[in-house]
PDB file of C-alpha atoms and ligand atoms in Angstrom:
ATOM      1  CA  MET Z  39       2.955  23.270 -21.653  1.00 58.00           C
ATOM      2  CA  SER Z  40       1.219  23.959 -18.513  1.00 66.00           C
ATOM      3  CA  LEU Z  41       2.645  26.751 -15.679  1.00 83.00           C
ATOM      4  CA  ILE Z  42       1.189  24.425 -13.044  1.00 95.00           C
ATOM      5  CA  ASP Z  43       3.388  21.291 -12.355  1.00 98.00           C
ATOM      6  CA  ARG Z  44       1.187  18.397 -13.279  1.00 98.00           C
ATOM      7  CA  TYR Z  45       0.903  15.179 -11.507  1.00 98.00           C
ATOM      8  CA  ALA Z  46      -1.487  11.957 -12.018  1.00 98.00           C
ATOM      9  CA  VAL Z  47      -2.691   8.384 -10.722  1.00 98.00           C
ATOM     10  CA  LEU Z  48      -2.810   5.943 -13.654  1.00 98.00           C
ATOM     11  CA  GLY Z  49      -4.901   2.812 -13.281  1.00 97.00           C
ATOM     12  CA  HIS Z  50      -7.612   0.533 -14.613  1.00 96.00           C
ATOM     13  CA  PRO Z  51     -10.230   1.126 -13.439  1.00 94.00           C
ATOM     14  CA  ILE Z  52      -9.340   4.460 -11.820  1.00 96.00           C
ATOM     15  CA  LYS Z  53     -12.846   5.991 -11.639  1.00 93.00           C
ATOM     16  CA  HIS Z  54     -13.166   5.630  -7.828  1.00 91.00           C
ATOM     17  CA  SER Z  55      -9.455   6.296  -7.145  1.00 94.00           C
ATOM     18  CA  LYS Z  56      -9.148   8.776  -4.006  1.00 96.00           C
ATOM     19  CA  SER Z  57      -5.744  10.033  -4.875  1.00 98.00           C
ATOM     20  CA  PRO Z  58      -6.835  12.993  -6.761  1.00 98.00           C
ATOM     21  CA  ARG Z  59      -8.812  14.190  -3.692  1.00 98.00           C
ATOM     22  CA  ILE Z  60      -5.951  13.205  -1.214  1.00 98.00           C
ATOM     23  CA  HIS Z  61      -3.189  15.247  -3.236  1.00 98.00           C
ATOM     24  CA  ARG Z  62      -5.446  18.170  -3.803  1.00 98.00           C
ATOM     25  CA  LEU Z  63      -6.059  18.374   0.050  1.00 98.00           C
ATOM     26  CA  PHE Z  64      -2.373  18.103   0.776  1.00 98.00           C
ATOM     27  CA  ALA Z  65      -1.633  20.790  -1.989  1.00 98.00           C
ATOM     28  CA  GLU Z  66      -4.075  23.067  -0.302  1.00 98.00           C
ATOM     29  CA  GLN Z  67      -2.675  22.586   2.985  1.00 98.00           C
ATOM     30  CA  THR Z  68       0.869  23.041   2.357  1.00 98.00           C
ATOM     31  CA  GLY Z  69       0.245  25.973  -0.183  1.00 98.00           C
ATOM     32  CA  GLN Z  70       1.657  24.151  -2.983  1.00 97.00           C
ATOM     33  CA  LEU Z  71       0.351  24.927  -6.603  1.00 97.00           C
ATOM     34  CA  LEU Z  72      -0.338  21.679  -8.462  1.00 98.00           C
ATOM     35  CA  GLU Z  73      -2.640  19.631 -10.626  1.00 98.00           C
ATOM     36  CA  TYR Z  74      -3.412  15.940  -9.635  1.00 98.00           C
ATOM     37  CA  SER Z  75      -5.726  14.152 -11.969  1.00 98.00           C
ATOM     38  CA  ALA Z  76      -6.776  10.514 -12.657  1.00 98.00           C
ATOM     39  CA  LEU Z  77      -5.906   8.620 -15.852  1.00 98.00           C
ATOM     40  CA  GLU Z  78      -7.671   5.602 -17.168  1.00 98.00           C
ATOM     41  CA  VAL Z  79      -4.819   3.671 -18.565  1.00 98.00           C
ATOM     42  CA  PRO Z  80      -4.822  -0.155 -19.455  1.00 97.00           C
ATOM     43  CA  ALA Z  81      -1.820  -2.071 -19.213  1.00 97.00           C
ATOM     44  CA  GLU Z  82      -0.982  -2.273 -23.041  1.00 98.00           C
ATOM     45  CA  GLN Z  83      -1.369   1.636 -23.350  1.00 98.00           C
ATOM     46  CA  PHE Z  84       1.013   2.360 -20.185  1.00 98.00           C
ATOM     47  CA  GLN Z  85       4.198   2.868 -21.969  1.00 98.00           C
ATOM     48  CA  THR Z  86       2.817   5.571 -24.606  1.00 98.00           C
ATOM     49  CA  ALA Z  87       0.691   7.311 -21.914  1.00 98.00           C
ATOM     50  CA  VAL Z  88       3.613   7.431 -19.286  1.00 98.00           C
ATOM     51  CA  THR Z  89       6.254   8.806 -21.875  1.00 98.00           C
ATOM     52  CA  MET Z  90       3.785  11.205 -23.700  1.00 98.00           C
ATOM     53  CA  PHE Z  91       2.995  12.479 -19.704  1.00 98.00           C
ATOM     54  CA  PHE Z  92       6.541  13.289 -18.950  1.00 98.00           C
ATOM     55  CA  ALA Z  93       7.249  14.472 -22.816  1.00 97.00           C
ATOM     56  CA  GLU Z  94       4.213  17.273 -22.162  1.00 97.00           C
ATOM     57  CA  GLY Z  95       5.911  18.446 -18.837  1.00 97.00           C
ATOM     58  CA  GLY Z  96       4.307  16.259 -16.300  1.00 98.00           C
ATOM     59  CA  LYS Z  97       6.251  16.047 -12.901  1.00 98.00           C
ATOM     60  CA  GLY Z  98       5.213  12.830 -11.480  1.00 98.00           C
ATOM     61  CA  LEU Z  99       2.990   9.836 -11.538  1.00 98.00           C
ATOM     62  CA  ASN Z 100       1.248   7.402  -9.001  1.00 98.00           C
ATOM     63  CA  CYS Z 101       0.420   3.939 -10.572  1.00 97.00           C
ATOM     64  CA  THR Z 102      -2.081   1.535  -9.343  1.00 95.00           C
ATOM     65  CA  VAL Z 103      -3.495  -1.666 -10.054  1.00 90.00           C
ATOM     66  CA  PRO Z 104      -2.729  -3.089 -12.709  1.00 93.00           C
ATOM     67  CA  LEU Z 105       0.498  -0.983 -13.412  1.00 96.00           C
ATOM     68  CA  LYS Z 106       3.053  -1.296 -10.539  1.00 96.00           C
ATOM     69  CA  GLU Z 107       5.043  -4.060 -11.859  1.00 95.00           C
ATOM     70  CA  ILE Z 108       5.027  -2.403 -15.493  1.00 97.00           C
ATOM     71  CA  ALA Z 109       5.838   0.809 -13.750  1.00 98.00           C
ATOM     72  CA  TRP Z 110       8.830  -0.944 -12.142  1.00 97.00           C
ATOM     73  CA  GLY Z 111      10.185  -1.917 -15.501  1.00 97.00           C
ATOM     74  CA  TYR Z 112       9.562   1.480 -16.933  1.00 98.00           C
ATOM     75  CA  ALA Z 113      11.489   3.635 -14.319  1.00 98.00           C
ATOM     76  CA  ASP Z 114      15.404   4.378 -15.170  1.00 98.00           C
ATOM     77  CA  ARG Z 115      16.310   4.048 -11.683  1.00 98.00           C
ATOM     78  CA  LYS Z 116      14.632   2.625  -8.627  1.00 98.00           C
ATOM     79  CA  THR Z 117      14.998   3.162  -4.809  1.00 97.00           C
ATOM     80  CA  GLU Z 118      15.952   0.044  -2.699  1.00 94.00           C
ATOM     81  CA  ARG Z 119      12.628  -0.409  -1.328  1.00 93.00           C
ATOM     82  CA  ALA Z 120      11.022  -0.311  -5.134  1.00 96.00           C
ATOM     83  CA  GLN Z 121      14.058  -2.752  -6.196  1.00 96.00           C
ATOM     84  CA  LEU Z 122      12.890  -5.208  -3.321  1.00 94.00           C
ATOM     85  CA  SER Z 123       9.089  -4.911  -3.850  1.00 94.00           C
ATOM     86  CA  LYS Z 124       9.466  -5.280  -7.792  1.00 95.00           C
ATOM     87  CA  ALA Z 125       6.570  -2.884  -7.931  1.00 94.00           C
ATOM     88  CA  VAL Z 126       6.720   0.962  -8.377  1.00 97.00           C
ATOM     89  CA  ASN Z 127       3.761   3.220  -7.130  1.00 97.00           C
ATOM     90  CA  THR Z 128       5.418   6.540  -7.654  1.00 98.00           C
ATOM     91  CA  LEU Z 129       7.459   7.751 -10.622  1.00 98.00           C
ATOM     92  CA  ALA Z 130       9.225  11.258 -10.180  1.00 98.00           C
ATOM     93  CA  LEU Z 131      10.698  13.307 -12.895  1.00 98.00           C
ATOM     94  CA  GLN Z 132      14.384  13.905 -11.895  1.00 98.00           C
ATOM     95  CA  ALA Z 133      16.516  17.255 -12.814  1.00 97.00           C
ATOM     96  CA  ASP Z 134      18.477  15.166 -15.421  1.00 97.00           C
ATOM     97  CA  GLY Z 135      15.475  14.347 -17.041  1.00 97.00           C
ATOM     98  CA  SER Z 136      15.536  10.697 -16.034  1.00 98.00           C
ATOM     99  CA  ILE Z 137      12.636   8.934 -14.181  1.00 98.00           C
ATOM    100  CA  LEU Z 138      12.912   7.638 -10.823  1.00 98.00           C
ATOM    101  CA  GLY Z 139      10.694   4.661  -9.492  1.00 98.00           C
ATOM    102  CA  ASP Z 140       9.677   4.362  -5.709  1.00 98.00           C
ATOM    103  CA  ASN Z 141       7.297   2.211  -3.989  1.00 97.00           C
ATOM    104  CA  THR Z 142       5.593   4.071  -0.905  1.00 98.00           C
ATOM    105  CA  ASP Z 143       3.389   1.322   0.042  1.00 97.00           C
ATOM    106  CA  GLY Z 144       5.073  -0.471   2.612  1.00 98.00           C
ATOM    107  CA  ILE Z 145       6.313   2.854   4.569  1.00 98.00           C
ATOM    108  CA  GLY Z 146       2.634   3.844   4.261  1.00 98.00           C
ATOM    109  CA  LEU Z 147       1.227   0.930   6.113  1.00 98.00           C
ATOM    110  CA  VAL Z 148       4.128   0.967   8.699  1.00 98.00           C
ATOM    111  CA  THR Z 149       3.572   4.898   9.417  1.00 98.00           C
ATOM    112  CA  ASP Z 150      -0.182   4.242   9.753  1.00 98.00           C
ATOM    113  CA  LEU Z 151       0.477   1.258  12.110  1.00 98.00           C
ATOM    114  CA  ILE Z 152       2.804   2.817  14.358  1.00 98.00           C
ATOM    115  CA  ASP Z 153       2.089   6.901  14.180  1.00 98.00           C
ATOM    116  CA  ASN Z 154      -1.618   6.646  13.781  1.00 98.00           C
ATOM    117  CA  HIS Z 155      -2.665   3.503  15.458  1.00 98.00           C
ATOM    118  CA  ALA Z 156       0.237   3.089  18.094  1.00 98.00           C
ATOM    119  CA  ILE Z 157       0.746  -0.427  16.974  1.00 98.00           C
ATOM    120  CA  ALA Z 158       4.563  -1.254  17.514  1.00 98.00           C
ATOM    121  CA  LEU Z 159       5.672  -3.790  15.294  1.00 98.00           C
ATOM    122  CA  SER Z 160       9.071  -4.357  17.174  1.00 98.00           C
ATOM    123  CA  ASN Z 161       9.121  -7.977  18.876  1.00 98.00           C
ATOM    124  CA  ILE Z 162       5.548  -9.195  18.090  1.00 98.00           C
ATOM    125  CA  ARG Z 163       4.379 -12.084  15.982  1.00 98.00           C
ATOM    126  CA  ILE Z 164       3.296 -10.816  12.770  1.00 98.00           C
ATOM    127  CA  LEU Z 165       1.309 -12.768  10.041  1.00 99.00           C
ATOM    128  CA  ILE Z 166       0.653 -11.581   6.456  1.00 98.00           C
ATOM    129  CA  LEU Z 167      -2.135 -13.443   4.473  1.00 98.00           C
ATOM    130  CA  GLY Z 168      -1.586 -13.564   0.704  1.00 97.00           C
ATOM    131  CA  ALA Z 169       1.860 -13.777  -1.139  1.00 97.00           C
ATOM    132  CA  GLY Z 170       1.068 -11.491  -4.205  1.00 94.00           C
ATOM    133  CA  GLY Z 171       2.305  -7.907  -5.272  1.00 91.00           C
ATOM    134  CA  ALA Z 172       0.785  -6.407  -2.243  1.00 93.00           C
ATOM    135  CA  SER Z 173       2.781  -8.756   0.264  1.00 96.00           C
ATOM    136  CA  ARG Z 174       5.749  -8.162  -1.371  1.00 94.00           C
ATOM    137  CA  GLY Z 175       5.660  -4.561  -1.059  1.00 94.00           C
ATOM    138  CA  ILE Z 176       5.431  -4.235   2.553  1.00 97.00           C
ATOM    139  CA  ILE Z 177       7.620  -7.129   3.784  1.00 97.00           C
ATOM    140  CA  ALA Z 178      10.972  -5.367   3.730  1.00 95.00           C
ATOM    141  CA  PRO Z 179       9.453  -2.189   5.634  1.00 96.00           C
ATOM    142  CA  ILE Z 180       8.134  -4.656   8.062  1.00 98.00           C
ATOM    143  CA  LEU Z 181      11.041  -6.685   8.736  1.00 97.00           C
ATOM    144  CA  GLU Z 182      13.025  -3.287   9.314  1.00 96.00           C
ATOM    145  CA  GLN Z 183      10.941  -2.766  12.528  1.00 98.00           C
ATOM    146  CA  SER Z 184      12.151  -6.237  13.917  1.00 98.00           C
ATOM    147  CA  PRO Z 185       9.285  -8.335  14.587  1.00 98.00           C
ATOM    148  CA  GLN Z 186       9.643 -11.510  16.554  1.00 98.00           C
ATOM    149  CA  THR Z 187       8.555 -13.557  13.640  1.00 97.00           C
ATOM    150  CA  LEU Z 188       7.184 -12.779  10.389  1.00 98.00           C
ATOM    151  CA  VAL Z 189       4.888 -15.525   8.713  1.00 98.00           C
ATOM    152  CA  ILE Z 190       3.427 -15.326   5.285  1.00 98.00           C
ATOM    153  CA  ALA Z 191       0.768 -17.511   4.574  1.00 98.00           C
ATOM    154  CA  ASN Z 192      -0.802 -18.118   1.293  1.00 98.00           C
ATOM    155  CA  ARG Z 193      -3.587 -20.425  -0.676  1.00 97.00           C
ATOM    156  CA  THR Z 194      -0.672 -21.481  -2.852  1.00 97.00           C
ATOM    157  CA  GLU Z 195       1.876 -22.672  -0.316  1.00 98.00           C
ATOM    158  CA  ASP Z 196       4.745 -22.697  -2.865  1.00 98.00           C
ATOM    159  CA  LYS Z 197       4.286 -18.938  -3.434  1.00 98.00           C
ATOM    160  CA  ALA Z 198       4.408 -18.204   0.155  1.00 98.00           C
ATOM    161  CA  ALA Z 199       7.603 -20.158   0.685  1.00 98.00           C
ATOM    162  CA  LYS Z 200       9.527 -18.583  -2.309  1.00 98.00           C
ATOM    163  CA  LEU Z 201       8.486 -15.190  -1.282  1.00 97.00           C
ATOM    164  CA  ALA Z 202       9.811 -15.735   2.092  1.00 98.00           C
ATOM    165  CA  ALA Z 203      12.914 -17.016   0.988  1.00 97.00           C
ATOM    166  CA  GLU Z 204      13.709 -13.889  -1.018  1.00 96.00           C
ATOM    167  CA  PHE Z 205      13.876 -12.009   2.046  1.00 96.00           C
ATOM    168  CA  HIS Z 206      15.620 -14.203   4.456  1.00 95.00           C
ATOM    169  CA  SER Z 207      18.539 -11.985   4.773  1.00 95.00           C
ATOM    170  CA  LYS Z 208      16.476  -9.226   5.984  1.00 94.00           C
ATOM    171  CA  GLY Z 209      14.849 -10.940   9.247  1.00 94.00           C
ATOM    172  CA  SER Z 210      12.977 -13.872  10.682  1.00 94.00           C
ATOM    173  CA  ILE Z 211      10.571 -14.858   7.893  1.00 98.00           C
ATOM    174  CA  THR Z 212       8.976 -18.056   6.856  1.00 98.00           C
ATOM    175  CA  GLY Z 213       6.040 -19.328   4.332  1.00 98.00           C
ATOM    176  CA  CYS Z 214       3.516 -21.700   4.845  1.00 98.00           C
ATOM    177  CA  GLY Z 215      -0.035 -22.616   3.648  1.00 98.00           C
ATOM    178  CA  TYR Z 216      -3.183 -21.795   5.694  1.00 98.00           C
ATOM    179  CA  ASP Z 217      -3.257 -25.574   7.289  1.00 97.00           C
ATOM    180  CA  ALA Z 218       0.013 -24.931   8.947  1.00 98.00           C
ATOM    181  CA  LEU Z 219      -1.502 -21.947  11.063  1.00 98.00           C
ATOM    182  CA  LYS Z 220      -3.555 -24.277  13.142  1.00 96.00           C
ATOM    183  CA  ASN Z 221      -2.392 -23.750  16.946  1.00 95.00           C
ATOM    184  CA  ARG Z 222      -0.428 -20.879  16.018  1.00 98.00           C
ATOM    185  CA  GLN Z 223      -1.095 -17.145  17.291  1.00 98.00           C
ATOM    186  CA  PHE Z 224      -0.164 -13.841  16.128  1.00 98.00           C
ATOM    187  CA  ASP Z 225      -0.274 -10.422  17.681  1.00 98.00           C
ATOM    188  CA  LEU Z 226      -0.778  -8.714  14.427  1.00 99.00           C
ATOM    189  CA  ILE Z 227      -2.556 -10.419  11.213  1.00 99.00           C
ATOM    190  CA  LEU Z 228      -2.440  -8.269   7.804  1.00 98.00           C
ATOM    191  CA  ASN Z 229      -4.544  -9.181   5.031  1.00 98.00           C
ATOM    192  CA  ALA Z 230      -2.838  -8.780   1.674  1.00 97.00           C
ATOM    193  CA  THR Z 231      -5.127 -11.161  -0.397  1.00 97.00           C
ATOM    194  CA  SER Z 232      -7.344  -9.822  -3.086  1.00 92.00           C
ATOM    195  CA  ALA Z 233      -9.989 -12.244  -1.524  1.00 90.00           C
ATOM    196  CA  SER Z 234     -11.649  -9.171   0.609  1.00 81.00           C
ATOM    197  CA  LEU Z 235     -12.578  -7.339  -2.197  1.00 77.00           C
ATOM    198  CA  SER Z 236     -14.867  -9.867  -3.505  1.00 86.00           C
ATOM    199  CA  GLY Z 237     -16.345 -10.525   0.247  1.00 90.00           C
ATOM    200  CA  GLN Z 238     -14.228 -13.569   0.523  1.00 94.00           C
ATOM    201  CA  LEU Z 239     -11.868 -14.615   3.362  1.00 95.00           C
ATOM    202  CA  PRO Z 240      -8.796 -17.420   3.610  1.00 95.00           C
ATOM    203  CA  PRO Z 241      -9.443 -20.082   5.634  1.00 95.00           C
ATOM    204  CA  LEU Z 242      -8.602 -18.788   9.231  1.00 97.00           C
ATOM    205  CA  PRO Z 243      -8.653 -21.399  12.329  1.00 96.00           C
ATOM    206  CA  THR Z 244     -10.362 -19.824  15.327  1.00 93.00           C
ATOM    207  CA  GLY Z 245      -7.618 -18.841  18.008  1.00 97.00           C
ATOM    208  CA  LEU Z 246      -5.377 -17.415  15.520  1.00 98.00           C
ATOM    209  CA  LEU Z 247      -5.316 -13.916  16.799  1.00 98.00           C
ATOM    210  CA  ALA Z 248      -3.748 -13.535  20.195  1.00 98.00           C
ATOM    211  CA  ALA Z 249      -5.561 -11.734  22.845  1.00 98.00           C
ATOM    212  CA  GLY Z 250      -5.073  -8.104  22.568  1.00 98.00           C
ATOM    213  CA  GLY Z 251      -4.084  -8.571  19.141  1.00 98.00           C
ATOM    214  CA  ASN Z 252      -4.668  -6.506  15.927  1.00 98.00           C
ATOM    215  CA  CYS Z 253      -5.826  -6.683  12.302  1.00 98.00           C
ATOM    216  CA  TYR Z 254      -5.311  -4.848   9.358  1.00 98.00           C
ATOM    217  CA  ASP Z 255      -6.777  -5.156   5.760  1.00 98.00           C
ATOM    218  CA  LEU Z 256      -4.624  -3.549   3.064  1.00 97.00           C
ATOM    219  CA  ALA Z 257      -7.782  -3.140   1.040  1.00 95.00           C
ATOM    220  CA  TYR Z 258     -10.351  -0.518   2.095  1.00 92.00           C
ATOM    221  CA  GLY Z 259     -14.070   0.247   1.124  1.00 89.00           C
ATOM    222  CA  ASN Z 260     -17.012   2.467   2.165  1.00 89.00           C
ATOM    223  CA  GLU Z 261     -18.424  -0.690   4.234  1.00 91.00           C
ATOM    224  CA  PRO Z 262     -16.081  -2.778   6.769  1.00 94.00           C
ATOM    225  CA  THR Z 263     -14.183  -5.410   4.619  1.00 95.00           C
ATOM    226  CA  ALA Z 264     -14.700  -9.314   5.191  1.00 96.00           C
ATOM    227  CA  PHE Z 265     -11.565  -9.208   7.025  1.00 97.00           C
ATOM    228  CA  VAL Z 266     -11.851  -6.364   9.199  1.00 97.00           C
ATOM    229  CA  ARG Z 267     -15.350  -7.921  10.265  1.00 96.00           C
ATOM    230  CA  TRP Z 268     -13.572 -11.168  10.855  1.00 97.00           C
ATOM    231  CA  GLY Z 269     -11.148  -9.184  13.246  1.00 98.00           C
ATOM    232  CA  LEU Z 270     -13.946  -7.697  14.913  1.00 98.00           C
ATOM    233  CA  GLU Z 271     -15.662 -11.287  15.510  1.00 97.00           C
ATOM    234  CA  ASN Z 272     -12.361 -12.559  16.821  1.00 98.00           C
ATOM    235  CA  HIS Z 273     -11.742  -9.783  19.303  1.00 98.00           C
ATOM    236  CA  ALA Z 274      -9.055  -7.763  17.753  1.00 98.00           C
ATOM    237  CA  THR Z 275      -8.282  -4.569  19.955  1.00 98.00           C
ATOM    238  CA  LYS Z 276      -8.300  -3.005  16.770  1.00 98.00           C
ATOM    239  CA  SER Z 277      -9.327  -4.032  13.347  1.00 98.00           C
ATOM    240  CA  LEU Z 278      -8.355  -1.535  10.606  1.00 98.00           C
ATOM    241  CA  ASP Z 279      -8.890  -1.202   6.811  1.00 97.00           C
ATOM    242  CA  GLY Z 280      -6.241   0.556   4.564  1.00 97.00           C
ATOM    243  CA  LEU Z 281      -7.704   3.911   4.293  1.00 97.00           C
ATOM    244  CA  GLY Z 282      -4.751   5.262   6.502  1.00 98.00           C
ATOM    245  CA  MET Z 283      -2.024   3.448   4.552  1.00 98.00           C
ATOM    246  CA  LEU Z 284      -3.491   4.909   1.336  1.00 98.00           C
ATOM    247  CA  VAL Z 285      -3.187   8.696   2.726  1.00 98.00           C
ATOM    248  CA  GLU Z 286       0.381   7.791   3.933  1.00 98.00           C
ATOM    249  CA  GLN Z 287       1.721   6.175   0.951  1.00 98.00           C
ATOM    250  CA  ALA Z 288       0.335   9.240  -0.880  1.00 98.00           C
ATOM    251  CA  ALA Z 289       1.933  11.758   1.643  1.00 98.00           C
ATOM    252  CA  GLU Z 290       5.447  10.009   0.953  1.00 98.00           C
ATOM    253  CA  ALA Z 291       4.910  10.310  -2.792  1.00 98.00           C
ATOM    254  CA  PHE Z 292       4.015  14.025  -2.100  1.00 98.00           C
ATOM    255  CA  PHE Z 293       7.358  14.451  -0.265  1.00 98.00           C
ATOM    256  CA  ILE Z 294       9.369  12.779  -3.054  1.00 98.00           C
ATOM    257  CA  TRP Z 295       7.967  15.158  -5.622  1.00 98.00           C
ATOM    258  CA  ARG Z 296       7.760  18.659  -3.677  1.00 98.00           C
ATOM    259  CA  GLY Z 297       9.998  18.104  -0.692  1.00 98.00           C
ATOM    260  CA  VAL Z 298       7.227  19.013   1.763  1.00 98.00           C
ATOM    261  CA  ARG Z 299       5.608  16.712   4.029  1.00 98.00           C
ATOM    262  CA  PRO Z 300       1.909  17.153   4.451  1.00 98.00           C
ATOM    263  CA  LYS Z 301       0.179  16.559   7.576  1.00 98.00           C
ATOM    264  CA  THR Z 302      -1.759  13.197   7.119  1.00 98.00           C
ATOM    265  CA  ARG Z 303      -4.035  13.132  10.314  1.00 98.00           C
ATOM    266  CA  PRO Z 304      -6.695  15.806   9.059  1.00 98.00           C
ATOM    267  CA  VAL Z 305      -7.066  14.339   5.514  1.00 98.00           C
ATOM    268  CA  ILE Z 306      -7.544  10.734   7.134  1.00 98.00           C
ATOM    269  CA  GLU Z 307      -9.990  12.197   9.316  1.00 97.00           C
ATOM    270  CA  LEU Z 308     -11.950  13.895   6.554  1.00 97.00           C
ATOM    271  CA  LEU Z 309     -12.041  10.825   4.246  1.00 97.00           C
ATOM    272  CA  ASN Z 310     -13.295   8.877   7.243  1.00 95.00           C
ATOM    273  CA  LEU Z 311     -16.119  11.245   7.981  1.00 95.00           C
ATOM    274  CA  GLU Z 312     -17.019  11.228   4.228  1.00 92.00           C
ATOM    275  CA  ARG Z 313     -17.287   7.625   3.676  1.00 88.00           C
ATOM    276  CA  ARG Z 314     -19.792   7.427   6.743  1.00 78.00           C
ATOM    277  CA  HIS Z 315     -22.001   9.780   4.936  1.00 74.00           C
TER     278      HIS Z 315
HETATM  279  P1  ATR H 514      -1.944  -8.518  -5.427  1.00 55.84           P
HETATM  280  O1  ATR H 514      -0.845  -7.853  -6.432  1.00 55.84           O
HETATM  281  O2  ATR H 514      -3.190  -7.451  -5.111  1.00 55.84           O
HETATM  282  O3  ATR H 514      -1.367  -8.921  -4.130  1.00 55.84           O
HETATM  283  P2  ATR H 514      -1.859 -10.923  -6.723  1.00 55.84           P
HETATM  284  O4  ATR H 514      -0.493 -10.841  -7.160  1.00 55.84           O
HETATM  285  O5  ATR H 514      -3.103 -11.511  -7.852  1.00 55.84           O
HETATM  286  O6  ATR H 514      -2.778  -9.419  -6.556  1.00 55.84           O
HETATM  287  O7  ATR H 514      -2.398 -11.692  -5.580  1.00 55.84           O
HETATM  288  C1  ATR H 514      -3.449 -11.968  -4.980  1.00 55.84           C
HETATM  289  C2  ATR H 514      -3.232 -12.629  -3.590  1.00 55.84           C
HETATM  290  O8  ATR H 514      -4.672 -12.949  -2.929  1.00 55.84           O
HETATM  291  C3  ATR H 514      -2.608 -13.890  -3.811  1.00 55.84           C
HETATM  292  O9  ATR H 514      -1.697 -14.327  -2.599  1.00 55.84           O
HETATM  293  C4  ATR H 514      -3.985 -15.098  -3.744  1.00 55.84           C
HETATM  294  O10 ATR H 514      -3.545 -16.380  -3.309  1.00 55.84           O
HETATM  295  P3  ATR H 514      -2.897 -17.305  -4.500  1.00 55.84           P
HETATM  296  O11 ATR H 514      -1.487 -17.116  -4.664  1.00 55.84           O
HETATM  297  O12 ATR H 514      -3.128 -18.879  -3.870  1.00 55.84           O
HETATM  298  O13 ATR H 514      -3.689 -17.270  -5.773  1.00 55.84           O
HETATM  299  C5  ATR H 514      -4.623 -14.321  -2.830  1.00 55.84           C
HETATM  300  N1  ATR H 514      -5.840 -14.641  -3.147  1.00 55.84           N
HETATM  301  C6  ATR H 514      -7.016 -14.353  -3.888  1.00 55.84           C
HETATM  302  N2  ATR H 514      -8.408 -14.880  -3.664  1.00 55.84           N
HETATM  303  C7  ATR H 514      -7.929 -15.734  -2.364  1.00 55.84           C
HETATM  304  C8  ATR H 514      -9.263 -16.526  -1.775  1.00 55.84           C
HETATM  305  N3  ATR H 514     -10.230 -16.388  -2.207  1.00 55.84           N
HETATM  306  N4  ATR H 514      -8.854 -16.994  -0.802  1.00 55.84           N
HETATM  307  C9  ATR H 514      -7.170 -17.020  -0.426  1.00 55.84           C
HETATM  308  N5  ATR H 514      -6.464 -16.392  -0.941  1.00 55.84           N
HETATM  309  C10 ATR H 514      -6.972 -15.571  -2.145  1.00 55.84           C
END
């Protein structure tokens, strides 16, 4: 067994994951001694890989696409936010040997918006594009900020309506198809579809973004995503991608594991610099 505490991110594919770089920077910054690696794990090997990792003394894991839903099923116990999101991106070994499952994606997004970009969510009109796993993970933390309205729009309208219904008790939320967005306006539009990754966009009517509004794509890349470009073309005050969310969700996971909160700004700045070169 290694003397250094071991952590890893599991995913498929995982080669381009920035998580090892982010957690190593956090460890260096906070003086924590740990190892963090990236492991290629297809869904059918998840159970075996995770059981072995913890049996061999591993302390914690991050799980990414397509493993978050399986990780949710694996955890012995889940936080309320993980319970609601039906997905787990962080597994942490507990003192009693059990495995806690958490989801830090939503809080990562909200922290990035509020703390790093000064975009307050209370009392504004928010639109989420997409009704898959990525949307589900961010709804509860957004509703906690008391927006004026939260609308989920999805290509398959029924999925948006069902997802919204699940969160009715937590705030003002409705679901609809893209057609129903005509003549409506929002102060913040969040793209949680997987369309952007393949350079595609949902059909968004012109005038959808209110004057002074902001856009945020949960996805990120070395080049601006299709949705970030849409935001710029539609005069968004800020049109951001999900790099900050990635670093903030990692910081929250690091805190769960180590009890220490790393500074995120220097890491975001460094990663931003690196992708420009
Ligand atoms: P994730 O876990 O990343 O959210 P997912 O559960 O497969 O992945 O959901 C993908 C989301 O992107 C869905 O909301 C999907 O819309 P449908 O439910 O109608 O399939 C949305 N999506 C994917 N490609 C899209 C496209 N080209 N245009 C609009 N929406 C798209």
